[in-house]
Amino acid sequence: MAERSFKAEVEHLRKGDGETFTGEGILAITKSLLENGVGYVGGYQGAPISHLMDVLADAEDLMGELGVRFEANASEAAAAAMLAASVHYPIRGAVTFKGPVGVNVASDAIANLSSSGVTGGALIIVGEDYGEGSSIMQERSHGFAMKSQFWLLDPRPNLPSITKAVKDGFELSEASNTPVMLMVRIRACHVTGSFETRDNQRPPLTVRDALANPQSDFKRVVLPPWSYVHEQDKINNRWPDAERFIVENKLNEHFGPRDAPLGIVLQGGMYNGVIRALQRLGLADIHGNSDIPLYVLNVTYPIVQSEFDTFCDGKDHVMVVEEGQPDHIEQQLGSFLYKAGRSVKLHGKDVLPMAGEYTGAVMLDGVTAFLKQAAPDMLPAHVRAPNMDAPAIPDLSKTVPIRPPGFCTGCPERPIFAAMKLTQEELGKHQITGDIGCHLFGSLPPFEIGGATMGYGLGPAANAAFDGGGEKRAISMLGDGGFWHNGLSSSIGNMVFNKSDSVAVIVDNYYSAATGGQDVMSSRAENGSKATGNPISKALEGVGVKWVRQIDNTYDVGKMREVLHEALTTDYDGPKVIIASSECMLNKQRREKPLRAKAIKEGRRVDVPRFGVDADVCTGDHACMRLSGCPSLSLKTLDDPLRDDPVAHIDQSCVGCGNCGEVADTAVLCPSFYQADVVHNPSPFETWRAGLRARLICWLQTRRDAKRLRLSGSAT
């Protein structure tokens, strides 16, 4: 069950010649793939590209009509390896995943693909997850393009440019027999706009057609001596062919006047930020007409020296806008200028930050700093001579608290970490590693469990150094998505082979929840096009794990603690794996809320559980929060002059999972939690009984208030 359905939007993918498509960037990419005769598509979900995989899944029927094969791959490596179909066959193929972490995983397959070269167009669509909206380490994919020598596109972030880049990417790949990476930045993935559509094209050669006439060529296998030939082919043939195609088809763009003493070279993805900065300085209009020459690199690798040389003619100063580090493009352009003996002053990281996202404010400051050196007369007077008396902007990082990610309300993973915290209070602190996925939030307050993550599915492998035995057993976390991605072979298989004595906890929330709720092999949901319902426990047994414990209700904190205690104290010498299973609450609510709303609208009786805290019983020690951390569990100040400390309070965002009460009960902390069921469309008897209770309570309260009034009067 994906985070979002695109069934309605997918119908727009059927639009033909001359029609107008309006929508998000990810839908536009899918439409352009179909228009350009793609033969097969694959990928692995991950922000910011998750929705592209969801669109492709929802468009599977349409792709089937066109003879296009779609596969939701087990990992980014599997996706990249799928492009092997384009090595021997003139079939256009495309795969997608997030970068750079996805590129890291896929690098082995990409390197081999780039070495052998391709016959059909091979396109890798990467959601470049960089900047303040990122969910991963701050790195760039550019270095992989340089290392393996495949071509990198970075189009301007608007729908016509993005869809054109898909077409250009396929054609560039075919013209140079080299795979091409299309980089789509976070905001570009979800930018909205419109473009004129063309008819969808059935691939000239489908994968079914290719199977009927198998092809092979041992010269394309990456083995000596042909691997040496591949390297020479890249330099002597593929690279010149790529540059020729880039120049002849004008993949890079020029804006503004041709003749000027200064200019700006920029990545295509930076265009919107640069043009907005120039607009704010009065050097560009709302239509994008610039007073400063712009050389927009929609192809950031390879950089065509002849184009750059032409752009630099007659210029004294050139600025390079390149987001992130290392500054690959600036170094390359500096090398061009130095070797040509030119006196052009090259600016870039001297006026822009070396690292970090180039937001609107950063871009404005950088362009302004460049113009102050290169052409101060072009700046508005108030910018050339700023008001020195203007108050300085305070450093808010010293006062505004950080907002780290956390578990959702009702998340079934929270009680797992509550149980682990309770277990550690009894047995002492343990060596714990995390993994990529929602469970990594357990390393943050209030749990602070685990402090390392080495890659998707590598949680147990990250603890390998501690698997040799010791006073306490090491614990590692692994999600169901990570288990099927890489964990079964690289982590669990590693534990079995090396006779590990540690403990692995597999968090099974029925989906690849962190990436939007896509199904995995162990999902309980029925999926018409995918094989689900494959238990993790069976896979564990298949690779030799003998000690396996299955927990089907993680909200039972007592049971979780009991099993954890057993795993950490048992005499069994070997890998111990706990499968902690409960459905992702977000997906559960996405499924149940519409059904509940429909039932209520139809007049059927519906019970909705809610939890609360009895303020008269709560002592205000807040221990429940230290072992829960649920967003719906907050503080409430009472109107009681004898109660200074706020008490625990559960707000209306509660989904009734019961975790807070379970934690309080298991830890023997507090009896103040209670459950109340909100009844919609009650029966006549229930309505009568509720009215009777309300009247009785009102009578008792009135009686109590009157007694208090009498006592107050007599005291005075």
XYZ file of C-alpha atoms in Angstrom:
716
model
C 0.000 0.000 0.000
C 1.871 3.067 -1.228
C 1.746 6.405 0.547
C -0.170 7.936 -2.333
C -2.167 6.571 -5.242
C -1.753 8.056 -8.723
C -4.514 6.043 -10.398
C -6.424 9.182 -11.422
C -3.347 11.071 -12.635
C -2.114 8.058 -14.607
C -5.009 8.511 -17.041
C -3.335 11.743 -18.195
C -0.397 9.651 -19.394
C -2.605 8.573 -22.319
C -2.645 12.090 -23.803
C -1.395 12.359 -27.393
C -0.029 14.802 -29.944
C -0.757 18.466 -29.290
C -2.473 18.004 -25.930
C -1.334 19.739 -22.753
C -0.163 17.789 -19.738
C -0.329 19.473 -16.327
C 1.045 17.897 -13.185
C 4.099 17.017 -11.105
C 7.605 16.410 -12.360
C 7.495 12.706 -11.561
C 4.395 12.253 -13.719
C 6.008 14.236 -16.510
C 9.047 11.950 -16.408
C 6.809 8.880 -16.744
C 4.948 10.442 -19.661
C 8.224 11.304 -21.411
C 9.500 7.731 -20.961
C 6.389 6.416 -22.725
C 6.632 9.020 -25.484
C 10.226 8.022 -26.187
C 9.628 4.314 -26.689
C 11.060 2.942 -23.445
C 11.096 -0.870 -23.495
C 11.545 -1.648 -19.816
C 11.520 0.314 -16.550
C 12.655 -0.583 -13.035
C 13.792 0.988 -9.826
C 13.881 1.100 -6.074
C 11.780 3.525 -4.049
C 13.414 6.203 -1.923
C 12.915 9.920 -1.312
C 12.736 12.069 -3.377
C 12.001 9.522 -6.116
C 9.531 7.313 -4.183
C 6.497 8.754 -5.917
C 7.985 8.007 -9.326
C 7.990 4.321 -8.403
C 4.396 4.684 -7.194
C 3.406 6.304 -10.503
C 5.080 3.513 -12.458
C 3.306 0.875 -10.368
C -0.062 2.551 -10.922
C 0.695 2.858 -14.673
C 1.577 -0.823 -15.029
C -1.569 -1.598 -17.057
C -0.809 1.208 -19.519
C 2.793 0.072 -19.865
C 1.591 -3.460 -20.453
C -0.565 -2.245 -23.341
C 2.561 -0.727 -24.912
C 4.674 -3.822 -24.325
C 6.779 -2.123 -21.625
C 8.157 -4.335 -18.851
C 8.032 -2.856 -15.313
C 9.830 -4.261 -12.297
C 9.991 -3.041 -8.705
C 13.560 -4.138 -8.029
C 14.841 -5.584 -4.768
C 17.577 -2.930 -4.538
C 19.291 -0.188 -6.504
C 21.945 -2.698 -7.543
C 19.249 -4.959 -8.969
C 17.744 -1.997 -10.806
C 21.055 -0.943 -12.366
C 21.811 -4.537 -13.335
C 18.477 -4.619 -15.174
C 19.983 -2.201 -17.706
C 22.091 -5.112 -18.970
C 19.204 -5.686 -21.388
C 20.428 -2.649 -23.325
C 23.964 -4.008 -23.701
C 23.184 -6.468 -26.510
C 19.736 -5.308 -27.655
C 18.657 -1.947 -29.126
C 16.013 -1.551 -26.416
C 15.627 1.663 -24.446
C 15.646 1.008 -20.697
C 15.286 3.274 -17.665
C 15.723 2.702 -13.945
C 15.300 5.037 -11.000
C 16.419 5.396 -7.389
C 17.565 8.072 -4.988
C 21.102 9.380 -4.990
C 23.761 9.281 -3.831
C 22.997 6.389 -1.492
C 21.257 4.510 -4.300
C 24.189 5.199 -6.615
C 26.497 3.818 -3.925
C 24.513 0.573 -3.837
C 24.272 0.394 -7.633
C 27.875 1.413 -8.339
C 29.158 -2.077 -9.149
C 26.490 -2.657 -11.789
C 26.844 0.879 -13.170
C 30.614 0.519 -13.489
C 30.278 -2.732 -15.439
C 27.509 -1.287 -17.600
C 29.604 1.761 -18.413
C 32.654 -0.359 -19.211
C 30.898 -2.651 -21.670
C 28.819 0.128 -23.189
C 25.250 -0.143 -24.436
C 23.486 -0.682 -27.733
C 20.091 0.617 -26.675
C 19.600 3.848 -24.743
C 20.179 3.281 -21.007
C 18.875 5.984 -18.655
C 19.386 6.147 -14.877
C 16.975 8.632 -13.270
C 18.394 9.693 -9.923
C 16.521 11.751 -7.344
C 19.452 13.841 -6.131
C 18.791 13.868 -2.382
C 20.956 16.813 -1.383
C 20.455 19.850 0.823
C 18.255 20.802 3.724
C 15.415 18.602 2.461
C 17.641 15.529 2.359
C 17.208 12.409 4.463
C 20.743 11.049 4.003
C 24.427 11.926 4.036
C 25.324 15.017 2.062
C 27.092 13.787 -1.054
C 26.864 14.197 -4.803
C 26.417 11.688 -7.626
C 28.751 13.646 -9.902
C 31.853 11.780 -8.726
C 30.436 8.448 -9.895
C 29.891 9.840 -13.386
C 33.524 10.928 -13.503
C 34.826 7.657 -12.064
C 32.914 5.325 -14.374
C 32.601 7.792 -17.268
C 28.925 7.856 -17.956
C 27.218 11.114 -18.891
C 25.334 13.258 -16.372
C 22.319 15.428 -17.175
C 21.094 18.137 -14.778
C 18.160 19.863 -16.539
C 16.558 23.154 -15.627
C 13.769 22.453 -13.104
C 10.671 22.931 -15.266
C 8.537 20.319 -16.996
C 9.481 21.118 -20.630
C 13.189 20.916 -19.756
C 12.821 17.745 -17.703
C 10.816 15.909 -20.362
C 13.232 17.063 -23.054
C 16.105 15.734 -20.920
C 14.525 12.243 -20.976
C 14.479 12.360 -24.790
C 17.988 13.824 -24.955
C 19.250 11.239 -22.464
C 18.117 8.288 -24.563
C 19.501 9.803 -27.768
C 22.812 10.777 -26.142
C 23.164 7.259 -24.768
C 22.574 5.717 -28.177
C 24.826 8.203 -29.980
C 27.751 7.441 -27.661
C 26.921 3.847 -26.626
C 27.171 4.990 -23.003
C 24.659 4.942 -20.105
C 23.327 8.358 -19.093
C 22.297 9.539 -15.630
C 19.471 12.069 -15.406
C 19.698 13.947 -12.127
C 16.418 15.334 -10.794
C 16.750 17.413 -7.662
C 14.343 17.239 -4.730
C 12.264 20.248 -5.760
C 12.265 19.269 -9.431
C 10.665 15.932 -8.576
C 7.583 17.696 -7.302
C 7.604 20.916 -9.320
C 4.288 21.441 -11.116
C 3.807 22.818 -14.600
C 2.691 21.876 -18.075
C 4.097 20.800 -21.423
C 2.803 19.772 -24.829
C 2.521 16.012 -25.155
C 3.237 13.570 -27.960
C 1.798 10.135 -28.641
C 3.087 7.265 -26.540
C 5.362 4.966 -28.553
C 5.470 1.212 -28.433
C 9.168 0.184 -28.319
C 10.412 -0.920 -31.772
C 11.897 -3.988 -30.090
C 10.203 -5.219 -26.902
C 11.856 -7.469 -24.348
C 9.514 -10.237 -25.504
C 10.737 -9.791 -29.067
C 14.338 -9.910 -27.874
C 13.751 -13.176 -26.020
C 12.628 -14.746 -29.286
C 15.984 -13.905 -30.889
C 18.734 -14.014 -28.198
C 21.960 -12.078 -28.823
C 25.403 -12.184 -27.187
C 28.862 -10.806 -27.832
C 31.781 -11.954 -25.676
C 33.598 -8.717 -26.506
C 31.155 -6.883 -24.247
C 31.919 -9.035 -21.206
C 34.044 -7.027 -18.762
C 37.087 -9.300 -18.701
C 40.640 -8.872 -19.983
C 41.646 -8.246 -22.675
C 38.373 -6.596 -23.681
C 38.150 -4.464 -20.533
C 41.289 -2.662 -21.741
C 39.617 -2.143 -25.115
C 36.535 -0.744 -23.329
C 38.694 1.895 -21.632
C 40.217 2.992 -24.920
C 36.798 2.984 -26.566
C 35.512 5.402 -23.920
C 38.267 7.918 -24.596
C 38.727 7.534 -28.346
C 35.145 7.030 -29.486
C 32.372 7.369 -26.923
C 33.549 10.628 -25.357
C 34.035 12.471 -28.701
C 30.686 11.106 -29.910
C 29.012 12.430 -26.758
C 30.562 15.880 -27.085
C 29.592 16.046 -30.750
C 25.980 15.162 -29.906
C 25.858 17.713 -27.065
C 27.083 20.525 -29.305
C 25.078 19.666 -32.418
C 21.830 19.263 -30.491
C 22.460 22.276 -28.221
C 21.791 20.360 -25.005
C 23.438 23.182 -23.046
C 21.741 26.570 -23.224
C 22.787 30.226 -23.452
C 20.729 33.115 -22.071
C 21.379 36.837 -22.028
C 23.720 38.898 -24.218
C 26.521 37.157 -26.076
C 29.043 39.939 -25.547
C 29.767 41.105 -22.000
C 32.812 41.371 -19.735
C 31.376 38.832 -17.308
C 29.194 35.721 -17.257
C 27.811 32.921 -15.099
C 28.250 29.183 -15.730
C 25.688 27.129 -13.807
C 24.275 23.659 -13.385
C 20.865 23.357 -15.022
C 19.291 22.529 -11.672
C 20.527 25.862 -10.284
C 18.859 27.956 -12.991
C 15.757 28.944 -11.024
C 17.819 30.127 -8.068
C 20.233 32.121 -10.221
C 17.533 33.811 -12.295
C 15.586 34.677 -9.149
C 18.689 36.281 -7.615
C 19.208 38.335 -10.793
C 15.543 39.374 -10.763
C 15.878 40.615 -7.179
C 18.910 42.648 -8.248
C 17.024 44.123 -11.209
C 19.202 42.266 -13.721
C 16.532 39.907 -15.120
C 12.812 40.185 -15.798
C 9.962 37.833 -14.906
C 10.322 36.078 -18.262
C 13.914 35.090 -17.504
C 15.587 37.597 -19.828
C 18.957 38.257 -18.210
C 21.327 41.226 -18.484
C 24.214 38.878 -17.653
C 25.266 36.044 -20.001
C 24.323 32.624 -18.625
C 25.829 29.323 -19.784
C 23.465 26.644 -18.467
C 25.000 23.171 -18.198
C 22.104 20.795 -18.716
C 24.947 18.303 -19.247
C 27.345 18.627 -16.322
C 29.552 15.715 -17.414
C 31.259 15.735 -19.810
C 31.898 19.464 -20.045
C 32.563 20.510 -23.624
C 35.719 22.636 -23.622
C 34.998 24.282 -26.967
C 31.631 25.577 -25.736
C 33.181 26.911 -22.541
C 36.007 28.588 -24.443
C 33.516 30.321 -26.718
C 31.501 31.509 -23.734
C 34.630 32.978 -22.107
C 35.599 35.013 -25.173
C 35.763 38.710 -24.277
C 35.092 38.118 -20.584
C 37.216 39.159 -17.637
C 35.198 37.447 -14.894
C 33.239 34.181 -14.937
C 31.299 32.770 -11.991
C 30.598 29.042 -11.540
C 27.432 28.101 -9.638
C 27.990 24.531 -8.523
C 26.079 23.233 -5.523
C 27.887 20.908 -3.132
C 31.408 19.650 -2.786
C 33.896 18.631 -4.064
C 33.766 21.408 -6.682
C 34.244 19.081 -9.656
C 32.981 21.517 -12.310
C 34.932 24.515 -11.028
C 38.131 22.496 -10.947
C 37.543 21.298 -14.505
C 36.830 24.795 -15.815
C 39.845 26.167 -13.956
C 41.973 23.518 -15.625
C 40.626 24.529 -19.054
C 41.499 28.189 -18.435
C 44.949 27.437 -17.056
C 45.949 25.110 -19.884
C 44.685 27.614 -22.459
C 46.719 30.382 -20.792
C 43.675 32.631 -20.434
C 43.521 35.490 -17.946
C 39.833 35.138 -17.131
C 39.211 35.422 -13.378
C 37.218 32.364 -12.259
C 34.867 32.784 -9.288
C 32.814 30.161 -7.514
C 33.442 28.789 -4.055
C 35.162 32.056 -3.137
C 31.784 33.851 -3.178
C 29.518 30.855 -2.532
C 29.667 28.324 0.315
C 31.783 25.247 -0.312
C 29.107 22.987 1.158
C 25.383 23.138 1.816
C 22.300 23.814 -0.260
C 22.171 26.942 -2.386
C 18.882 28.376 -1.165
C 17.447 31.621 -2.480
C 19.192 33.709 0.190
C 22.539 31.969 -0.351
C 22.284 32.442 -4.106
C 21.428 36.122 -3.786
C 24.400 36.726 -1.484
C 26.752 34.813 -3.785
C 25.697 36.553 -6.996
C 25.869 39.917 -5.230
C 29.388 39.198 -3.965
C 30.459 38.199 -7.490
C 29.040 41.356 -9.067
C 30.678 43.571 -6.439
C 34.029 42.297 -7.716
C 33.243 41.898 -11.416
C 30.794 44.706 -12.217
C 29.771 46.822 -9.196
C 28.140 49.431 -11.429
C 25.484 46.892 -12.447
C 24.225 46.588 -8.875
C 21.468 48.841 -7.490
C 22.739 51.771 -5.432
C 21.423 50.418 -2.132
C 23.330 47.170 -2.715
C 26.572 48.930 -3.707
C 26.415 51.079 -0.581
C 24.434 49.170 2.030
C 23.116 50.827 5.171
C 25.795 50.171 7.779
C 23.331 51.005 10.556
C 20.994 48.152 9.595
C 20.647 45.606 12.413
C 22.570 42.381 11.977
C 20.577 39.187 11.493
C 20.909 37.122 14.675
C 22.286 33.583 14.604
C 19.092 31.673 15.320
C 20.942 28.351 15.536
C 21.897 29.348 19.081
C 18.298 29.875 20.205
C 15.959 27.835 18.006
C 15.993 24.141 18.962
C 16.690 21.527 16.303
C 13.775 19.471 14.996
C 15.051 15.931 14.483
C 12.737 13.330 12.904
C 10.757 11.017 15.135
C 8.286 8.161 15.253
C 4.727 8.886 14.141
C 1.803 8.834 16.549
C 0.975 5.223 17.325
C 4.090 3.859 15.602
C 4.514 0.142 16.430
C 8.280 0.607 16.627
C 8.116 2.882 19.678
C 7.155 0.055 22.087
C 10.086 -2.016 20.798
C 12.505 0.641 21.977
C 10.583 1.146 25.214
C 11.047 -2.574 25.902
C 14.738 -2.329 25.005
C 15.180 0.601 27.353
C 13.491 -1.301 30.177
C 15.659 -4.348 29.434
C 18.833 -2.268 29.552
C 17.780 -0.802 32.897
C 17.884 -4.360 34.213
C 20.875 -5.806 32.307
C 22.910 -2.670 31.664
C 23.755 -0.728 28.514
C 24.495 -2.833 25.417
C 26.344 -2.250 22.152
C 23.536 -1.482 19.677
C 23.647 -0.520 15.986
C 20.807 0.819 13.885
C 19.906 0.564 10.227
C 18.358 2.782 7.592
C 14.630 3.041 8.182
C 12.159 4.429 10.692
C 13.735 2.424 13.528
C 16.828 4.647 13.247
C 14.795 7.275 15.116
C 15.293 5.088 18.197
C 18.797 6.557 18.433
C 17.225 9.930 19.276
C 15.627 11.058 22.570
C 13.784 9.791 24.525
C 15.230 6.338 23.718
C 18.841 7.069 22.647
C 19.340 3.443 21.616
C 21.963 2.730 18.966
C 24.401 5.183 17.479
C 25.513 3.976 14.048
C 24.108 3.124 10.640
C 26.280 1.866 7.800
C 23.810 1.235 4.988
C 20.463 -0.245 4.102
C 20.277 -3.760 5.510
C 23.710 -3.547 7.140
C 22.644 -3.110 10.775
C 23.813 -6.559 11.957
C 26.902 -6.386 9.719
C 27.824 -3.113 11.430
C 28.087 -5.075 14.688
C 30.298 -7.796 13.201
C 33.355 -6.657 15.147
C 31.446 -7.337 18.387
C 30.170 -10.787 17.385
C 33.032 -12.744 18.890
C 31.498 -12.975 22.345
C 31.915 -10.912 25.485
C 30.327 -9.990 28.775
C 27.221 -8.656 26.991
C 25.756 -9.591 23.642
C 25.596 -6.980 20.926
C 22.178 -6.007 19.542
C 21.470 -4.812 16.011
C 18.351 -3.419 14.363
C 17.067 -4.258 10.895
C 13.826 -3.355 9.140
C 11.780 -5.614 6.887
C 12.610 -3.373 3.906
C 16.323 -3.532 4.711
C 16.067 -7.289 5.307
C 14.819 -7.959 1.777
C 17.025 -5.246 0.229
C 20.432 -6.384 1.436
C 20.069 -7.688 4.967
C 19.353 -11.366 4.325
C 22.661 -11.994 2.557
C 24.981 -9.295 3.864
C 23.836 -9.232 7.489
C 21.960 -12.383 8.501
C 24.005 -14.651 6.235
C 27.136 -13.035 7.632
C 25.965 -13.785 11.204
C 25.258 -17.432 10.408
C 28.478 -18.028 8.495
C 30.606 -16.515 11.257
C 28.668 -18.177 14.105
C 27.735 -14.871 15.658
C 26.519 -14.902 19.262
C 24.722 -11.558 18.986
C 21.055 -10.569 18.722
C 19.290 -9.058 15.710
C 15.865 -7.444 15.995
C 13.979 -7.318 12.685
C 11.264 -4.656 12.748
C 8.493 -5.988 10.508
C 5.869 -3.304 9.919
C 4.438 -5.028 6.812
C 5.766 -2.466 4.298
C 8.786 -0.530 3.182
C 7.310 2.067 5.497
C 10.093 4.672 5.525
C 9.847 5.170 1.743
C 6.077 5.526 1.592
C 4.484 2.165 2.392
C 5.376 0.130 -0.684
C 4.910 -3.632 -0.417
C 7.833 -5.951 0.287
C 7.999 -9.735 0.061
C 6.719 -10.206 3.620
C 3.790 -7.759 3.308
C 0.451 -9.149 4.471
C -1.514 -7.259 1.828
C -2.598 -8.971 -1.367
C -0.848 -7.496 -4.387
C -2.101 -8.420 -7.831
C 1.255 -8.018 -9.559
C 3.720 -8.909 -6.789
C 4.329 -11.967 -4.579
C 3.662 -10.992 -0.950
C 2.993 -13.081 2.156
C 6.476 -14.607 2.335
C 7.352 -14.837 6.075
C 10.697 -13.487 7.224
C 10.964 -16.430 9.626
C 11.040 -18.906 6.715
C 13.868 -16.999 5.040
C 15.811 -16.980 8.320
C 15.422 -20.716 8.703
C 16.492 -21.168 5.093
C 19.888 -19.539 5.691
C 20.482 -21.465 8.912
C 19.194 -19.352 11.800
C 18.073 -21.794 14.510
C 17.009 -19.362 17.283
C 14.054 -17.314 15.989
C 11.284 -15.645 18.011
C 8.216 -14.123 16.379
C 6.208 -11.393 18.149
C 2.995 -10.451 16.359
C 2.021 -7.535 18.599
C 4.832 -5.128 19.381
C 2.485 -3.049 21.556
C 2.742 -5.813 24.168
C 5.731 -4.202 25.862
C 5.864 -6.891 28.534
C 6.185 -9.639 25.936
C 8.799 -7.651 24.008
C 10.872 -7.180 27.145
C 10.550 -10.858 28.053
C 11.812 -12.032 24.657
C 14.659 -9.502 24.614
C 15.718 -10.669 28.067
C 15.661 -14.273 26.881
C 17.779 -13.487 23.803
C 20.381 -11.649 25.859
C 20.659 -14.277 28.609
C 20.043 -17.631 26.885
C 22.772 -20.290 26.871
C 22.286 -20.783 23.123
C 25.530 -19.939 21.317
C 24.672 -18.695 17.853
C 22.709 -15.991 15.994
C 19.502 -14.999 17.745
C 16.846 -13.154 15.733
C 13.651 -11.543 17.034
C 10.977 -10.635 14.467
C 8.864 -7.848 15.968
C 5.735 -7.480 13.815
C 2.950 -4.903 13.846
C 1.502 -2.915 10.969
C 2.801 0.585 10.238
C 0.267 2.894 11.899
C 0.338 5.429 9.063
C -0.606 2.785 6.528
C -3.154 1.297 8.896
C -4.809 4.698 9.312
C -4.725 5.318 5.549
C -6.616 2.067 5.098
C -9.009 2.231 8.056
C -9.957 5.911 8.193
C -11.872 5.943 4.873
C -13.656 2.713 5.844
C -14.545 4.147 9.262
C -15.776 7.426 7.760
C -17.922 5.505 5.279
C -19.427 3.346 8.022
C -20.249 6.395 10.150
C -21.825 8.151 7.167
C -23.979 5.068 6.496
C -25.222 5.114 10.083
C -23.430 2.007 11.285
C -22.190 1.725 14.863
C -18.441 2.391 15.092
C -16.209 2.317 18.189
C -13.065 4.474 18.133
C -10.686 3.876 21.069
C -9.073 6.827 22.777
C -6.705 6.957 25.703
C -6.565 9.551 28.421
C -4.817 10.449 31.657
C -6.704 10.963 34.929
C -5.288 14.284 36.098
C -6.288 13.550 39.708
C -4.242 10.344 39.708
C -1.233 11.526 37.664
C 1.687 12.437 39.907
C 3.425 14.566 37.282
C 6.705 12.649 37.240
C 6.450 12.279 33.437
C 8.153 8.875 33.474
C 5.611 7.694 30.886
C 6.983 10.202 28.374
C 10.559 9.112 28.942
C 9.540 5.593 27.897
C 7.113 6.492 25.124
C 7.826 9.803 23.438
C 4.537 9.733 21.523
C 3.680 13.098 19.898
C 0.138 12.858 21.278
C 1.485 12.587 24.839
C 2.082 16.104 26.116
C 1.789 18.267 29.235
C -1.179 20.036 30.776
C -1.151 22.676 33.501
C -4.001 22.335 36.013
C -6.022 25.151 37.592
C -5.092 23.765 40.972
C -3.015 26.100 43.189
C -1.638 23.066 45.025
C -0.334 21.440 41.789
C 2.619 23.366 40.379
C 3.929 20.689 38.005
C 2.028 19.986 34.775
C 0.503 16.530 34.426
C 0.563 14.168 31.451
C -2.086 14.769 28.818
C -3.126 12.914 25.639
C -4.393 15.140 22.829
C -6.823 14.473 19.986
C -4.125 13.142 17.635
C -4.151 9.880 19.625
C -4.942 6.850 17.472
C -5.658 4.538 20.391
C -2.662 2.228 19.974
C -2.370 1.849 23.751
C 1.418 2.056 23.852
C 1.569 4.689 26.598
C -0.673 2.633 28.873
C 1.250 -0.548 28.061
C 4.554 1.120 28.923
C 3.156 2.506 32.146
C 1.761 -0.902 33.112
C 4.898 -2.861 32.140
C 7.184 -0.448 33.947
C 4.815 -0.398 36.943
C 4.907 3.353 36.820
C 1.445 4.790 36.755
C -2.229 3.761 37.002
C -3.489 7.076 35.643
C -3.991 5.896 32.053
C -7.474 4.893 30.971
C -9.167 3.878 27.724
C -12.393 5.424 26.498
C -14.302 4.307 23.412
C -15.934 7.010 21.304
C -19.158 5.469 19.959
C -20.547 6.759 16.668
C -24.183 5.990 15.786
C -24.975 4.362 19.158
C -28.087 2.252 19.699
C -31.176 3.795 21.377
C -30.356 1.927 24.582
C -26.771 3.247 24.585
C -28.060 6.776 24.013
C -30.502 6.431 26.924
C -27.809 4.985 29.188
C -25.341 7.745 28.272
C -27.995 10.371 29.048
C -28.724 8.751 32.397
C -25.029 8.714 33.275
C -24.659 12.366 32.278
C -27.620 13.385 34.448
C -26.308 11.379 37.395
C -22.829 12.874 37.085
C -24.323 16.362 36.798
C -26.392 15.786 39.940
C -23.347 14.541 41.875
C -21.234 17.479 40.704
C -23.948 19.973 41.665
C -24.234 18.339 45.067
C -20.469 18.483 45.563
C -20.262 22.142 44.519
C -23.091 23.055 46.893
C -21.317 21.299 49.755
C -18.123 23.181 48.994
C -20.057 26.450 48.984
C -21.582 25.715 52.396
C -18.197 24.811 53.872
C -16.666 27.964 52.410
C -19.455 30.113 53.934
C -19.142 28.582 57.389
C -15.362 29.050 57.333
C -15.739 32.786 56.764
